[in-house]
């Protein structure tokens, strides 16, 4: 049974998916219906959704979680802000605006948006890039606030555009191993950045694209003798406190109070402020403190957009990193808290958050792991907790700013280094990757090396590009296996299964879709396969037809170069007396072959056509008749119904049931009829198609007859070169069964030709 | 029968391929053996190969072809050189040096290396870029010869390095549709470049990255009133001649002389020179001519390498385009002339050609379609024809240079436009692509747009990147199909086959390897699958176990995110009372799962181990004994042999045959024994492995027993979460058979748990 017969027997049909454009238009049209509009608004403004379902009992939990997260957030926001190379107050601003926007547009109830180490580092790199070198000349007198607001606006814009064009799909190309490597390398940047602050000295800035990290390390090593002893002492004290509290206080505290995290950093900061204030560290000992912290609500301002031409690259990479981290966090609790993360909406929420907050002195924000964990563990159940935590931050900005002024910068730097250091553990994933997924291993290594040698933004792009490249490897280097038979229906690689038996004809599996990047390999394989025959041919002794079976079940699609390769292979094998048989060829590939004229045309039988036409006519008349009878019956019934209704009023009614039975019957019949009609329309279409094909064929035949005998011969040869329907089989077994007969036929034809 | 049982029954074994590094070292080691060295030298210096097999009878054909190609080459070299923005003599130099180098290192006998339209255009773009704008300030007083030699050296270096590191594989990523689009767009650049020359005016240079083509067109439109009437007239005359000769003279000439092509351009140039000389067009009518053509052999010079930092981009793209065109040409006649194209050697040959010729005033070269066709059609059978054609060019350079001086530039420009115009036909491939391969269509469109809007070099890179991206699409958007049963062993998509019957358990096929970029989609699919169960669970009525079968035959490999997704799916389904069954899971994926600890550990039976140990011991002793007997027999025989030999001398000998029989027998036995020994070593290794596994297990068990009951419970739960061997089946049918029993078991377990 060849493929065509198989398809006919089992009723093969191709349901053409709706046109992409049509589908999109239709989906878009739905928005304007009432229900669709409601749904769309609810999707795009999740606040309407969760606030309408909000239950009073959640309130206390949300407020508690919000307060906890808010308090936890204060030191984090300030220290990460210094990581971004900015005064700590900007971190507070960022932690105020972002959660408010996110609560309106975000779909995850636990994600806490705000400062995040990696994005802060990227912001820092961007600021340094802009304030030094060529850019400093191009944009003289640029303040860091101008840079971050411009960056924030562009990041938000990128994310919004990406969301509108559904580019969240493209973000899937950034694998977790890449993110892990970026995180790992970013730590080095973070730590190296903070070391001068910890020891209280400063290093000159270098504006280099390559190896800036190593140069900074060198600079630090050179400048370390200039350290400030008091700053170093204070940092050391902070570090000891942090280590002790992590090892001792935190476990103790956890036993006492499970929900509220130990306010480690807050205590350290309070202590440091007290010491600094009373000993007057800044003035007396040269320990740098924050000195001035602006009070009150930040000023509204319009970001500069002329910087975009230089910072688009940074904005794009921040947009990608922020998104991928936010999605990872959002998904973490999705199954536990039973919500479904809408990745597109998350992207939009991030975009609007960054877009909106860019009108205040705020840098791009993202979700952060530690805060999200705190938020969830302290009981957050809805986005309200984010709003509460924002209000806490607002309180700090409004009222406590002045108290923060004596805080030594080195304490914040120590906190950053202490927190960031734990991310270095990411490299412990490497042995796991090496063991189970070599691709992930190399993606990690390449991303890490690029990030360490250049910067985070190139790391993101190279990570994506390299991951994309690993996708190409199975296409570029497909394995080819010779199959043997196990049992009746099973064909497995001979190298893998000892009991796989030799088949009368070689069966070859080419383990990738045949496309441009492996067409050459396929051709080589076919050439190897017939190299013996080729040699015999060179000696003039080309005898005996044989067959080669290709198992094509991995060929999910093909392209023009793939089709050329198949054509060439079919041709070449034919020249050396071998028939190429295709088994398990997917229907989509067959359609492509047919469109390219690679498969011989379907033979059309005129008698069959006429029969089909008659059948359709009969069917049509049947349907018409039935329709008539049905309509008459239903009309009658309606009349009866009315009568009955009247009668019922009089007699108290018992015929209702009978009537409804009949009604159901009629509606069923009508449905059946409608389906039959649909099918008929389909059949008619097919008939018209086949008729057209026939006409085309007849036209071609006429043209063919007009040609000179030479050209006729040429055309005939071309036809012969096409893949015949007898070369395509639904399974290897069918191909094996059919091969001997095919060979005999070919042999006969060949002998006849030869004898001529 | 589950997968494990199947594997045991059919003798599954995994032949670990040799380590990549080991294989490479081994291959490299081969070079130092005598045969390997000979082979390597012959591969790397194809001239040794073809000259040693050279037959006198080929000589006349090669000389004729060489002369023909040489004559054909003269006008082409000169006109393409103007296309590159250089005096025509550089084209002649390029056509002299390149074929000489290629004849030594190239592996294709018909390919003609020299000037090529696309690379010439790219060279032109590079020169313009270097002589204007920022670069003109950076490198003041740069001559075009300095640029082209530096470019040529770097291109050669790139190609050589790519050849050494086998990067010819990566070049497979440039599909033909991309090359076609680049060719098409390059034509526009070529034509627009030549128009001012044709009309005899000049336009100011613009140094823009984007839309330079459109700006040039605008400039031409503005400046066209300044045209020189005589130049225009001459160009028009040339064009008419070219059209007439193509339509009339060439077919006529072909009937008379089949092998030699009609010297259309040569005649035109001769005519133009004569007219120009006698009418003194340059001085009297302002028609620009070549004026001075340097005579004699070009001077040797060392290229500048300080330009590389700016031109590496152009060099890389020229290297890629030149290679892909050369390969396409080389392959065109490979099957007809029965040679095998060594793509790596071709790349090396191109590299050395460019590297070598860069010490003369020559620009990067490539194979050209038209010349290769002329070369082959006029009978070239070996690389000698290239050398002959180079000598013809040398003659022109040496002796005829002075005659070329009155040649008007506009004639060369007209020839270029006339030839290049035919490449515009490339866009006629588009409907074909649209019909049979939508990927190719989009690759074409994107590459063409990028090339037209920027330049050829970015077009090459974007073309490659986009082709790479199309590879990712099937991974990003895999189709998922529900399968139905046809017959006994056949499972097909229900949407495609009407007779595919519903199975008792849903069978789902996920049509791509489960990796990072579709892990999310897989999770979503699983969630959709159990959404009903999920709802029931929310209502508290989670009853009745069921199974879901995954057809994994498209899962050729996986990665960490894919494994996480499988783990999660297995877990999640288990929670909602569904068993996930894997059918057709490839052995490589199973190995990855096992390495990641996703599959439960293999149960090891100590008794079996002991049995195996005994068997190995017995086998070992048997082999030892047999070895002894064999060696004693062979020793005896040797003694006998000597005796016989002595005896033979005396008696004339007849025992020889017997002895040789015995010898053969012994050697066979020895072989068998060696094989047995090999197997034994393998078995021993396996035993040691299994023993280690057992030890590890016992260790784990001990640790487990030490744990607190709580932790034990946790660990036990983790074990339960792993995929059991009973969840993996070699075929869908096996899974279908096994499912009911599994479900009953789970149900019982579940009921027991519940009742507790």
Coordinates of C-alpha atoms in Angstrom, one line a residue, chain B residues 149-442:
Chain B
X149 CA 45.9 45.0 -0.9
X150 CA 45.2 45.2 2.8
X151 CA 41.6 44.0 2.2
X152 CA 42.9 41.2 0.0
X153 CA 45.4 40.0 2.6
X154 CA 42.8 40.1 5.4
X155 CA 40.2 38.3 3.3
X156 CA 42.8 35.6 2.5
X157 CA 43.7 35.3 6.1
X158 CA 40.1 35.0 7.1
X159 CA 39.5 32.2 4.6
X160 CA 42.7 30.4 5.6
X161 CA 41.8 30.6 9.3
X162 CA 38.2 29.5 8.6
X163 CA 39.6 26.5 6.6
X164 CA 42.0 25.5 9.4
X165 CA 39.2 25.6 12.0
X166 CA 36.8 23.9 9.6
X167 CA 34.5 26.8 9.6
X168 CA 33.3 25.8 6.2
X169 CA 30.6 24.0 8.2
X170 CA 29.4 27.3 9.6
X171 CA 29.1 28.7 6.1
X172 CA 26.3 26.1 5.5
X173 CA 24.2 28.6 7.4
X174 CA 24.0 30.9 4.4
X175 CA 21.2 29.5 2.4
X176 CA 20.9 29.9 -1.4
X177 CA 17.9 32.1 -1.1
X178 CA 20.0 34.5 0.9
X179 CA 22.7 34.4 -1.7
X180 CA 20.1 35.0 -4.4
X181 CA 18.7 38.0 -2.6
X182 CA 22.2 39.5 -2.1
X183 CA 23.0 39.0 -5.7
X184 CA 19.7 40.7 -6.7
X185 CA 20.2 43.7 -4.5
X186 CA 23.9 44.0 -5.4
X187 CA 22.8 44.5 -9.0
X188 CA 21.1 47.8 -8.0
X189 CA 24.3 49.0 -6.4
X190 CA 26.2 48.0 -9.5
X191 CA 23.9 49.7 -11.9
X192 CA 23.5 52.9 -9.8
X193 CA 27.3 53.0 -9.5
X194 CA 27.8 52.9 -13.3
X195 CA 25.1 55.3 -14.4
X196 CA 27.2 58.5 -13.8
X197 CA 30.0 56.9 -15.9
X198 CA 27.6 56.0 -18.7
X199 CA 26.3 59.6 -19.0
X200 CA 29.6 61.2 -18.3
X201 CA 29.0 63.2 -15.2
X202 CA 30.0 62.8 -11.6
X203 CA 28.1 62.9 -8.3
X204 CA 29.5 63.9 -4.9
X205 CA 30.2 61.1 -2.5
X206 CA 28.0 60.5 0.5
X207 CA 29.2 58.5 3.5
X208 CA 26.0 57.0 4.9
X209 CA 25.3 53.6 6.4
X210 CA 21.6 53.6 5.8
X211 CA 19.8 54.2 2.5
X212 CA 22.9 55.1 0.6
X213 CA 21.5 53.5 -2.5
X214 CA 18.4 55.7 -2.5
X215 CA 20.5 58.8 -1.8
X216 CA 22.7 57.9 -4.7
X217 CA 19.7 57.6 -6.9
X218 CA 18.5 61.0 -5.8
X219 CA 21.9 62.5 -6.5
X220 CA 21.9 61.0 -10.0
X221 CA 18.4 62.4 -10.7
X222 CA 19.6 65.8 -9.6
X223 CA 22.9 65.8 -11.6
X224 CA 21.6 64.2 -14.8
X225 CA 21.2 67.5 -16.6
X226 CA 25.0 67.9 -16.5
X227 CA 25.5 64.8 -18.7
X228 CA 28.0 64.8 -21.6
X229 CA 26.2 64.3 -24.9
X230 CA 29.0 62.5 -26.6
X231 CA 29.5 60.0 -23.8
X232 CA 25.8 59.4 -23.7
X233 CA 25.8 58.8 -27.4
X234 CA 28.7 56.4 -27.2
X235 CA 27.0 54.5 -24.4
X236 CA 23.8 54.3 -26.3
X237 CA 25.6 52.9 -29.3
X238 CA 27.4 50.3 -27.2
X239 CA 24.1 49.3 -25.6
X240 CA 22.4 48.9 -29.0
X241 CA 25.3 46.8 -30.2
X242 CA 25.2 44.6 -27.1
X243 CA 21.5 44.0 -27.4
X244 CA 21.7 43.3 -31.1
X245 CA 24.6 41.0 -30.7
X246 CA 22.9 39.1 -27.9
X247 CA 19.8 38.6 -29.9
X248 CA 21.3 38.1 -33.4
X249 CA 25.0 37.6 -33.6
X250 CA 25.4 35.2 -30.8
X251 CA 22.9 32.6 -31.9
X252 CA 24.3 32.8 -35.4
X253 CA 27.9 32.4 -34.2
X254 CA 26.9 29.5 -32.1
X255 CA 25.6 27.6 -35.1
X256 CA 29.0 28.1 -36.8
X257 CA 31.3 27.5 -33.9
X258 CA 30.1 25.6 -31.0
X259 CA 33.0 25.7 -28.7
X260 CA 34.3 29.2 -28.9
X261 CA 32.0 31.9 -27.5
X262 CA 31.2 35.0 -29.5
X263 CA 33.8 37.6 -28.5
X264 CA 31.0 40.2 -28.1
X265 CA 32.7 42.5 -25.6
X266 CA 36.1 42.2 -27.2
X267 CA 34.7 43.4 -30.5
X268 CA 32.9 46.3 -28.8
X269 CA 36.1 47.3 -27.1
X270 CA 38.2 47.1 -30.3
X271 CA 35.6 49.2 -32.1
X272 CA 35.4 51.7 -29.3
X273 CA 39.2 52.1 -29.1
X274 CA 39.4 52.6 -32.8
X275 CA 36.8 55.3 -32.8
X276 CA 38.1 57.0 -29.7
X277 CA 41.6 57.0 -31.1
X278 CA 40.8 58.4 -34.5
X279 CA 38.2 60.9 -33.4
X280 CA 40.3 61.9 -30.3
X281 CA 37.2 61.7 -28.2
X282 CA 38.8 62.5 -24.9
X283 CA 40.5 65.7 -25.8
X284 CA 37.9 67.0 -28.3
X285 CA 34.6 65.9 -26.9
X286 CA 35.3 65.4 -23.2
X287 CA 34.6 61.7 -23.3
X288 CA 36.7 60.2 -20.4
X289 CA 39.0 57.4 -21.4
X290 CA 41.5 55.3 -19.5
X291 CA 44.3 57.7 -20.5
X292 CA 47.2 55.8 -18.8
X293 CA 47.6 52.1 -18.5
X294 CA 50.7 51.0 -16.6
X295 CA 52.8 48.5 -18.6
X296 CA 54.7 45.5 -17.4
X297 CA 54.6 43.2 -14.4
X298 CA 53.1 44.8 -11.3
X299 CA 55.3 45.8 -8.4
X300 CA 55.6 43.7 -5.3
X301 CA 54.6 45.4 -2.1
X302 CA 53.8 44.7 1.5
X303 CA 50.1 45.4 2.4
X304 CA 49.3 47.7 5.3
X305 CA 47.8 46.0 8.2
X306 CA 46.9 49.0 10.3
X307 CA 43.7 49.3 8.2
X308 CA 42.4 46.0 9.4
X309 CA 40.7 47.5 12.4
X310 CA 38.3 49.3 10.1
X311 CA 37.9 46.9 7.2
X312 CA 37.7 43.5 9.0
X313 CA 33.9 43.7 8.6
X314 CA 34.2 44.0 4.8
X315 CA 36.9 41.4 4.6
X316 CA 34.8 38.9 6.5
X317 CA 31.7 39.4 4.3
X318 CA 33.8 39.2 1.1
X319 CA 35.4 36.0 2.4
X320 CA 32.0 34.5 3.0
X321 CA 30.4 35.6 -0.3
X322 CA 33.4 34.5 -2.3
X323 CA 33.4 31.1 -0.7
X324 CA 29.8 30.5 -1.1
X325 CA 29.8 31.4 -4.8
X326 CA 32.9 29.3 -5.4
X327 CA 31.4 26.3 -3.8
X328 CA 28.2 26.7 -5.8
X329 CA 30.2 26.9 -9.0
X330 CA 32.4 24.0 -8.1
X331 CA 29.5 21.8 -7.2
X332 CA 27.7 22.6 -10.4
X333 CA 29.8 20.3 -12.6
X334 CA 31.0 17.9 -9.9
X335 CA 28.6 15.1 -10.7
X336 CA 29.0 15.6 -14.5
X337 CA 32.8 15.6 -14.5
X338 CA 32.9 13.0 -11.7
X339 CA 35.1 14.8 -9.3
X340 CA 34.4 15.4 -5.6
X341 CA 34.5 18.9 -4.3
X342 CA 36.5 19.2 -1.1
X343 CA 34.9 22.3 0.4
X344 CA 37.5 22.8 3.0
X345 CA 40.3 22.6 0.5
X346 CA 38.4 25.1 -1.7
X347 CA 38.2 27.5 1.2
X348 CA 41.9 27.1 1.8
X349 CA 42.7 27.6 -1.9
X350 CA 40.7 30.8 -2.0
X351 CA 42.5 31.9 1.2
X352 CA 45.9 31.2 -0.2
X353 CA 45.0 32.8 -3.5
X354 CA 43.9 36.0 -1.8
X355 CA 46.8 35.9 0.6
X356 CA 49.3 35.4 -2.1
X357 CA 48.0 37.9 -4.6
X358 CA 47.7 40.6 -1.9
X359 CA 51.4 41.3 -2.3
X360 CA 50.5 42.7 -5.8
X361 CA 48.0 45.5 -6.5
X362 CA 45.1 43.0 -6.6
X363 CA 41.7 43.0 -5.0
X364 CA 40.0 39.9 -3.4
X365 CA 38.8 37.4 -6.1
X366 CA 36.3 34.7 -6.3
X367 CA 34.9 32.2 -8.8
X368 CA 32.5 33.7 -11.4
X369 CA 29.6 31.9 -13.1
X370 CA 30.0 33.2 -16.6
X371 CA 33.7 32.4 -16.9
X372 CA 33.3 29.0 -15.3
X373 CA 30.6 28.1 -17.9
X374 CA 32.8 29.4 -20.8
X375 CA 35.8 27.4 -19.4
X376 CA 33.9 24.2 -19.1
X377 CA 32.0 24.5 -22.4
X378 CA 35.2 25.2 -24.3
X379 CA 36.5 21.9 -22.9
X380 CA 38.6 22.4 -19.8
X381 CA 39.4 19.2 -18.1
X382 CA 42.0 20.2 -15.5
X383 CA 43.3 23.2 -13.6
X384 CA 45.9 23.7 -16.4
X385 CA 43.4 25.7 -18.4
X386 CA 43.5 28.3 -15.6
X387 CA 47.2 28.7 -16.0
X388 CA 46.9 29.1 -19.7
X389 CA 44.3 31.8 -19.3
X390 CA 46.5 33.6 -16.8
X391 CA 49.3 33.6 -19.4
X392 CA 47.0 35.2 -21.9
X393 CA 46.2 37.9 -19.5
X394 CA 49.9 38.3 -18.8
X395 CA 50.4 38.9 -22.5
X396 CA 47.8 41.6 -22.5
X397 CA 49.3 43.3 -19.5
X398 CA 52.8 43.1 -20.9
X399 CA 52.3 44.0 -24.5
X400 CA 48.8 45.4 -25.2
X401 CA 48.4 47.8 -22.3
X402 CA 49.3 50.8 -24.5
X403 CA 46.5 50.0 -27.0
X404 CA 43.9 50.1 -24.3
X405 CA 44.6 53.8 -23.4
X406 CA 42.0 55.4 -25.7
X407 CA 39.2 53.1 -24.5
X408 CA 36.3 55.3 -23.2
X409 CA 35.2 54.5 -19.6
X410 CA 31.6 54.7 -20.6
X411 CA 31.9 51.6 -22.8
X412 CA 33.2 49.5 -19.9
X413 CA 30.4 50.9 -17.7
X414 CA 27.8 49.9 -20.4
X415 CA 29.2 46.4 -20.5
X416 CA 28.9 46.1 -16.8
X417 CA 25.3 47.3 -16.7
X418 CA 24.4 45.0 -19.6
X419 CA 25.9 42.0 -17.9
X420 CA 24.8 42.7 -14.3
X421 CA 21.2 43.4 -15.4
X422 CA 20.6 39.7 -16.0
X423 CA 21.1 39.0 -12.3
X424 CA 17.9 41.0 -11.6
X425 CA 16.1 37.9 -12.8
X426 CA 16.9 36.4 -9.5
X427 CA 13.7 37.9 -8.1
X428 CA 11.7 35.6 -10.4
X429 CA 12.5 32.8 -7.9
X430 CA 10.2 34.5 -5.4
X431 CA 6.9 33.0 -6.5
X432 CA 8.5 29.5 -6.4
X433 CA 9.7 30.1 -2.9
X434 CA 6.3 31.4 -1.8
X435 CA 4.6 28.3 -3.2
X436 CA 6.9 25.6 -1.8
X437 CA 9.1 27.1 0.9
X438 CA 7.8 30.0 2.9
X439 CA 11.0 30.1 4.9
X440 CA 13.1 30.7 1.8
X441 CA 10.7 33.4 0.8
X442 CA 11.1 35.4 4.0

